[in-house]
mmCIF file of C-alpha atoms in Angstrom:
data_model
loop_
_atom_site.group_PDB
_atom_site.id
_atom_site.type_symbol
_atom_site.label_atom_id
_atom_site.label_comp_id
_atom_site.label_asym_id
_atom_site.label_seq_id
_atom_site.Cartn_x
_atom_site.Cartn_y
_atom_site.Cartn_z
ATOM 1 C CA UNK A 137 0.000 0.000 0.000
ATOM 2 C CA UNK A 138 1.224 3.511 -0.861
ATOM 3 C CA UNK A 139 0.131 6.184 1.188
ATOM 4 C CA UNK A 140 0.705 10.193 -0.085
ATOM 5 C CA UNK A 141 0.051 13.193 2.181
ATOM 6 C CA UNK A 142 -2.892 15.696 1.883
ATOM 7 C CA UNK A 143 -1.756 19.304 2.247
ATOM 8 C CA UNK A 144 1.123 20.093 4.890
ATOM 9 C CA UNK A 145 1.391 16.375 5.840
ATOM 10 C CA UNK A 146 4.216 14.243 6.484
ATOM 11 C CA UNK A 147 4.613 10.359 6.610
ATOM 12 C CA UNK A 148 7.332 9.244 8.913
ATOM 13 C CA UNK A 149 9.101 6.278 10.123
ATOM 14 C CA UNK A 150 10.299 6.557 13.639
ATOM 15 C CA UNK A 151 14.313 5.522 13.818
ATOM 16 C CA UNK A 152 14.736 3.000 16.485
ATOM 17 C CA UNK A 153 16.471 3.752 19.838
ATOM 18 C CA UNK A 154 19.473 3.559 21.959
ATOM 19 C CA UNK A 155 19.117 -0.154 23.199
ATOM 20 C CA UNK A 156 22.485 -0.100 25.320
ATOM 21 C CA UNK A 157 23.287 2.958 27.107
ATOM 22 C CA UNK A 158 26.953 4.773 27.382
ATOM 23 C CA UNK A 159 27.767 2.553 30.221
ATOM 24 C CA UNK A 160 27.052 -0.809 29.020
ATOM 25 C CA UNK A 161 23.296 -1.185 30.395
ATOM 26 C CA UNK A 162 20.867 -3.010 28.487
ATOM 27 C CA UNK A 163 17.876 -1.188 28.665
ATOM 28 C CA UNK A 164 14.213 -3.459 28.086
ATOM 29 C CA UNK A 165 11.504 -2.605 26.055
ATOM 30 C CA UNK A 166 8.959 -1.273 28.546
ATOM 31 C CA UNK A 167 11.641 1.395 29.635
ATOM 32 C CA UNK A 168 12.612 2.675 26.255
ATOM 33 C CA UNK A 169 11.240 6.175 25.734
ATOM 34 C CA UNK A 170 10.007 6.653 22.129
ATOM 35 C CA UNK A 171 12.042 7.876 20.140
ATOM 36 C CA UNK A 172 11.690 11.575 18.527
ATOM 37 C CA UNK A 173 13.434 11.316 15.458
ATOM 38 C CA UNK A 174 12.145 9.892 12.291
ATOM 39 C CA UNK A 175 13.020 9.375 8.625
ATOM 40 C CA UNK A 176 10.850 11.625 5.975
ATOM 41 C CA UNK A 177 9.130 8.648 4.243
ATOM 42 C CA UNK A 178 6.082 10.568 2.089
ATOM 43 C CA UNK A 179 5.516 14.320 1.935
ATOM 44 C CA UNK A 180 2.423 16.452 1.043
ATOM 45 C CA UNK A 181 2.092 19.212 -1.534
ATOM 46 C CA UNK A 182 2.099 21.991 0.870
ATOM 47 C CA UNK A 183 -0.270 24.251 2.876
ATOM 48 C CA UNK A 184 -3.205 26.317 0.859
ATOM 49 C CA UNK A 185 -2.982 30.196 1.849
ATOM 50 C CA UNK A 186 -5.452 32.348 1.888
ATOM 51 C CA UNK A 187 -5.294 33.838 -1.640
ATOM 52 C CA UNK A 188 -5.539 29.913 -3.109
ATOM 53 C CA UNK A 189 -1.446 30.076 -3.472
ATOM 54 C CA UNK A 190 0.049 26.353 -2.123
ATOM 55 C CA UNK A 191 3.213 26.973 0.263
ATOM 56 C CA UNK A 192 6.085 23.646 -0.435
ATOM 57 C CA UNK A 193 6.843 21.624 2.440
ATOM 58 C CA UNK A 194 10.251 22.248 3.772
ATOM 59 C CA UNK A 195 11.102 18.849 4.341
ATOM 60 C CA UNK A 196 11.538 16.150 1.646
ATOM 61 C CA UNK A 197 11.448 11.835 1.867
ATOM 62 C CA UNK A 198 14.572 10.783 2.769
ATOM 63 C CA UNK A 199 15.195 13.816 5.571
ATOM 64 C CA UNK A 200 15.858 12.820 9.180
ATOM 65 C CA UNK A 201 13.886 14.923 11.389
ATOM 66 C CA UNK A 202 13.482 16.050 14.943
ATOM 67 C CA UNK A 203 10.272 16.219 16.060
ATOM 68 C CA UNK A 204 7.696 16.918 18.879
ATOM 69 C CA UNK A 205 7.658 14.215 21.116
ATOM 70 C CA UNK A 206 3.667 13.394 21.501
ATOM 71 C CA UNK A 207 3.431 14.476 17.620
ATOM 72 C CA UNK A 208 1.216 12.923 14.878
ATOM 73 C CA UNK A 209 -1.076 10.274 14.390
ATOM 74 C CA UNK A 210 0.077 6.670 14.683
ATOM 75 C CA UNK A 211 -0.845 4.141 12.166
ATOM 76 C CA UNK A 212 0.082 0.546 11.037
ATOM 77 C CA UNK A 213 0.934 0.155 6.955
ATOM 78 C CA UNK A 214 1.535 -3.634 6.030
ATOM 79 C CA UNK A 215 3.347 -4.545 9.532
ATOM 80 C CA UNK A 216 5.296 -1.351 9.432
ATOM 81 C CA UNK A 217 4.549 1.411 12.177
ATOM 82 C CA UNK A 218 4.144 5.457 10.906
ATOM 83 C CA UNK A 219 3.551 8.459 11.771
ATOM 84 C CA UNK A 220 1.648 11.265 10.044
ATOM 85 C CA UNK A 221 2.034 15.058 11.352
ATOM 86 C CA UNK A 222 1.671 18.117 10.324
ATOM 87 C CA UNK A 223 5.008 20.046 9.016
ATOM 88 C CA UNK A 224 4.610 22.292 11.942
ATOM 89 C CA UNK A 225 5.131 19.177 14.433
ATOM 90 C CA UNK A 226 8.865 19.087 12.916
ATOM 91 C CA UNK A 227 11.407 20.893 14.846
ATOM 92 C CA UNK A 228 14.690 20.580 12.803
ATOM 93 C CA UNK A 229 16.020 18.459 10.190
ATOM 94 C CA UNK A 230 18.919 16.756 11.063
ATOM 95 C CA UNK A 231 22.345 17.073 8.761
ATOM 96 C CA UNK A 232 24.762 14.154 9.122
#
């Protein structure tokens, strides 16, 4: 299944977390924090304005983001976990 974003919309895949901390600790599943960064999987065409003009995303697929930690909607795509928030739930794009 192929899912595209409506309007300011992104599709993202969360990156996985630290499972071992600095000092050698495993840590177990129910401890983990989710994580709050994410690879740009899908993007939408952009936000409508006022006058009718369409404003780009600033992020495109492939983009590792930052984002707000209770941010987007959850949602299951052939065994594969997502997330779809608004560009505004995106704090920074990460350079590597």
């Amino acid at each position: 299944m192929k899912l595209k974003p409506l309007n300011d919309r992104v599709l993202v895949k969360r990156l996985e977390g630290e499972e071992v901390t600095k000092g050698g600790i495993i840590i177990p599943d129910s401890a983990k924090e989710k994580p709050m960064k994410g690879e740009v999987i899908a993007v939408g065409p952009g936000k409508v304005g006022d006058d009718g003009t369409r404003t780009k995303v600033a992020v495109e697929a492939g983009d590792k983001v930052l984002f707000n930690k209770y941010a987007g909607t959850e949602m299951k795509v052939d065994g594969e976990e997502f997330l779809v928030m608004r560009e505004d739930d995106i704090l920074a794009i990460i350079e590597e």
